[in-house]
Coordinates of C-alpha atoms in Angstrom, one line a residue:
M1 CA -18.9 -2.9 -49.8
L2 CA -19.5 -1.8 -46.2
A3 CA -23.0 -0.5 -47.0
R4 CA -23.9 -4.0 -48.3
L5 CA -22.7 -5.8 -45.1
G6 CA -25.7 -4.9 -43.0
F7 CA -24.7 -1.6 -41.4
D8 CA -27.5 0.9 -41.2
A9 CA -25.4 3.7 -42.5
V10 CA -21.8 4.5 -43.5
T11 CA -19.8 7.5 -42.3
L12 CA -17.2 9.2 -44.5
D13 CA -14.7 10.9 -42.3
M14 CA -13.1 14.2 -43.5
Q15 CA -11.7 15.1 -40.1
H16 CA -9.3 12.2 -39.2
G17 CA -10.0 10.0 -42.2
F18 CA -8.4 10.5 -45.6
H19 CA -11.5 11.7 -47.6
S20 CA -11.4 14.6 -50.0
T21 CA -14.4 16.3 -51.6
E22 CA -14.0 14.1 -54.6
S23 CA -13.9 10.8 -52.6
V24 CA -16.9 11.9 -50.5
L25 CA -18.8 12.5 -53.7
R26 CA -18.0 9.0 -54.9
G27 CA -18.6 7.5 -51.5
I28 CA -22.0 9.0 -51.1
A29 CA -23.0 7.6 -54.5
G30 CA -21.7 4.2 -53.7
V31 CA -23.5 4.1 -50.4
A32 CA -26.7 5.3 -52.0
L33 CA -26.4 2.5 -54.6
A34 CA -26.5 0.0 -51.7
G35 CA -29.7 1.7 -50.5
K36 CA -28.1 3.1 -47.3
P37 CA -27.7 6.7 -46.0
A38 CA -24.2 8.3 -46.0
I39 CA -23.1 10.4 -43.1
V40 CA -20.2 12.9 -43.5
R41 CA -17.9 14.2 -40.7
I42 CA -16.4 17.5 -41.7
P43 CA -13.1 19.0 -40.6
V44 CA -13.1 21.2 -37.5
G45 CA -14.7 24.6 -38.3
R46 CA -15.4 23.8 -41.9
F47 CA -19.1 24.5 -41.9
D48 CA -18.9 25.3 -45.7
M49 CA -18.1 21.6 -46.1
A50 CA -21.3 20.7 -44.3
S51 CA -23.3 22.5 -47.0
R52 CA -21.2 20.8 -49.7
A53 CA -21.8 17.3 -48.2
L54 CA -25.5 17.9 -48.1
D55 CA -25.5 19.1 -51.7
M56 CA -23.7 15.9 -52.6
G57 CA -26.5 13.8 -51.0
A58 CA -25.3 13.2 -47.5
A59 CA -28.2 12.2 -45.2
A60 CA -26.4 13.6 -42.1
V61 CA -23.4 15.8 -41.2
I62 CA -21.3 15.6 -38.1
A63 CA -19.4 18.7 -37.0
P64 CA -16.5 18.1 -34.5
M65 CA -15.6 20.4 -31.6
I66 CA -18.8 22.2 -31.2
N67 CA -18.0 23.9 -27.9
D68 CA -20.6 26.7 -27.5
V69 CA -23.7 28.2 -28.9
D70 CA -21.9 30.3 -31.4
D71 CA -20.4 27.1 -32.9
A72 CA -23.7 25.4 -32.9
R73 CA -25.5 28.3 -34.6
A74 CA -22.8 28.6 -37.3
F75 CA -23.1 24.9 -38.0
A76 CA -26.9 25.0 -38.1
A77 CA -26.9 28.0 -40.4
A78 CA -24.8 26.1 -42.9
T79 CA -27.0 23.0 -42.9
K80 CA -30.5 24.4 -42.9
F81 CA -32.3 26.4 -45.6
P82 CA -33.9 29.8 -44.8
P83 CA -35.7 30.8 -42.7
L84 CA -34.2 28.3 -40.2
G85 CA -30.6 28.6 -41.5
E86 CA -28.6 30.2 -44.3
R87 CA -27.8 27.2 -46.5
S88 CA -27.3 28.3 -50.1
W89 CA -29.4 26.6 -52.8
G90 CA -27.5 24.0 -55.0
P91 CA -28.4 20.4 -54.0
H92 CA -28.3 19.1 -57.5
R93 CA -26.8 15.7 -56.7
A94 CA -28.8 15.4 -53.5
M95 CA -32.0 15.9 -55.5
Q96 CA -30.9 13.1 -57.9
L97 CA -30.4 10.8 -55.0
S98 CA -33.6 11.7 -53.2
R99 CA -37.1 10.5 -53.8
H100 CA -38.2 14.1 -54.3
G101 CA -37.9 15.1 -57.9
D102 CA -39.2 18.6 -57.8
V103 CA -37.6 21.7 -56.3
S104 CA -40.6 22.7 -54.1
T105 CA -40.9 19.3 -52.4
F106 CA -37.2 19.0 -51.8
M107 CA -37.0 22.5 -50.4
R108 CA -40.0 21.8 -48.1
T109 CA -38.6 18.5 -46.7
A110 CA -34.8 18.8 -46.8
D111 CA -34.4 20.4 -43.4
R112 CA -36.5 17.7 -41.8
E113 CA -34.9 14.7 -43.7
T114 CA -31.2 15.6 -43.2
L115 CA -29.6 15.6 -39.8
S116 CA -27.0 17.9 -38.2
F117 CA -25.0 16.4 -35.3
A118 CA -22.9 18.6 -33.1
M119 CA -20.0 16.7 -31.5
I120 CA -19.6 17.0 -27.8
E121 CA -15.9 16.3 -27.0
T122 CA -14.8 18.8 -24.3
R123 CA -15.7 19.9 -20.8
K124 CA -16.6 23.3 -22.3
A125 CA -19.1 21.6 -24.6
F126 CA -20.4 19.4 -21.8
D127 CA -20.9 22.5 -19.5
R128 CA -22.9 24.2 -22.3
L129 CA -24.7 21.1 -23.5
N130 CA -28.3 22.3 -22.9
D131 CA -27.6 25.6 -24.6
I132 CA -26.2 23.7 -27.6
L133 CA -29.2 21.4 -27.7
D134 CA -31.5 24.4 -27.6
V135 CA -30.2 25.7 -30.9
D136 CA -32.7 25.4 -33.7
G137 CA -31.3 23.3 -36.6
I138 CA -29.2 21.1 -34.3
D139 CA -30.9 17.7 -34.6
G140 CA -28.7 15.9 -32.2
V141 CA -25.3 15.5 -30.5
F142 CA -22.5 13.1 -31.3
V143 CA -20.1 12.1 -28.5
G144 CA -16.4 11.6 -29.4
P145 CA -15.2 9.5 -26.5
A146 CA -11.5 9.7 -27.3
D147 CA -11.3 13.5 -27.1
F148 CA -13.8 13.5 -24.3
S149 CA -11.5 11.2 -22.3
I150 CA -8.6 13.7 -22.8
A151 CA -10.8 16.5 -21.5
W152 CA -12.3 14.5 -18.7
S153 CA -8.8 13.4 -17.4
E154 CA -7.4 16.8 -18.0
G155 CA -4.9 15.5 -20.5
A156 CA -3.7 12.5 -18.6
K157 CA -5.3 9.8 -20.7
V158 CA -6.6 9.0 -24.2
D159 CA -9.0 6.2 -23.3
P160 CA -12.4 6.0 -25.0
R161 CA -13.3 3.3 -22.5
L162 CA -12.5 5.6 -19.5
E163 CA -14.9 4.5 -16.7
E164 CA -14.8 7.8 -14.9
M165 CA -16.4 9.6 -17.8
M166 CA -19.3 7.1 -18.3
P167 CA -21.7 8.9 -16.0
A168 CA -21.2 12.1 -18.1
I169 CA -21.7 10.2 -21.3
E170 CA -24.9 8.8 -20.0
A171 CA -26.0 12.3 -18.9
I172 CA -25.4 13.6 -22.5
A173 CA -27.9 11.0 -23.8
S174 CA -30.4 11.9 -21.1
A175 CA -30.1 15.6 -21.9
A176 CA -30.6 15.0 -25.6
K177 CA -33.7 12.8 -25.0
K178 CA -35.1 15.5 -22.7
S179 CA -34.7 18.1 -25.3
G180 CA -36.2 16.0 -28.0
K181 CA -32.9 15.6 -29.9
L182 CA -30.9 12.6 -31.1
A183 CA -28.0 11.1 -29.2
A184 CA -25.2 9.5 -31.2
L185 CA -21.7 8.2 -30.3
Y186 CA -18.6 6.5 -31.7
A187 CA -17.8 3.2 -29.9
A188 CA -14.1 2.4 -30.2
D189 CA -14.9 -0.9 -28.6
P190 CA -17.7 -2.8 -30.3
G191 CA -18.2 -4.6 -27.0
L192 CA -19.6 -1.3 -25.5
V193 CA -22.3 -0.8 -28.1
G194 CA -24.9 -2.6 -26.0
R195 CA -24.1 -0.4 -23.0
Y196 CA -24.3 2.8 -25.0
R197 CA -27.6 1.7 -26.4
Q198 CA -28.9 1.1 -22.8
M199 CA -27.8 4.7 -22.0
G200 CA -30.1 6.0 -24.7
Y201 CA -27.8 6.3 -27.7
G202 CA -29.9 5.7 -30.8
L203 CA -27.0 5.9 -33.3
V204 CA -23.8 4.2 -32.4
A205 CA -20.9 4.1 -34.9
T206 CA -18.2 1.6 -34.7
G207 CA -15.2 0.4 -36.7
S208 CA -13.3 2.0 -39.6
D209 CA -12.1 1.1 -43.0
T210 CA -8.5 0.8 -41.9
E211 CA -9.4 -1.2 -38.9
S212 CA -11.5 -3.6 -40.9
L213 CA -8.7 -4.0 -43.5
V214 CA -6.2 -4.8 -40.7
L215 CA -8.5 -7.2 -38.9
G216 CA -9.4 -9.0 -42.2
A217 CA -5.8 -9.2 -43.4
T218 CA -4.6 -10.4 -40.0
S219 CA -7.3 -13.1 -39.9
L220 CA -6.5 -14.2 -43.5
L221 CA -2.7 -14.4 -42.7
E222 CA -3.3 -16.4 -39.5
R223 CA -5.5 -18.9 -41.4
A224 CA -3.0 -19.2 -44.2
K225 CA -0.1 -19.8 -41.8
A226 CA -2.2 -22.4 -39.9
E227 CA -2.6 -24.6 -43.0

């Protein structure tokens, strides 16, 4: 349903959301039927799930808490085929969903047509940003403002709108652009989407299934009580 509402893509969250392998498989198929790409965020450190998500047909994978080059290399290795990475062959569902019906074409194009986003959420990651961006196989970075605000305030706040961190968030987008990589971000406040776009973020995610359900149900209830 979300894929048919006009969003450019739908993200299935295995980190903080309630998705399992089975629901991700069904979700990717549903999003594909709507003609949109599905993005999967894997749990922390579960790079094996990155390969699985791509095998299921995900167009992009987001890996949380990529804090250094070793993390970035391990993630890239799981998402790219040799010689760039170490992804094992087995994209049977992905091939069914792709426009490439033969093995050789899929193998030749998969690394280019699927994206690997490393999440920047800590001061450690921010300090090593350029090194992370330099890793072959990392296509872009994805900022998690909630965790980033915890790090930036040294544990004092959880505020994805924290004004003091906005220059750093803009610097991340600038560094990504300079390195020829993509900049993505989650906007907890839809009202900030325009600001993030001006900073240089090409992909901005916003909203969630639970949030949409609550907002829709609240609006429905208010209308019903007003009658």
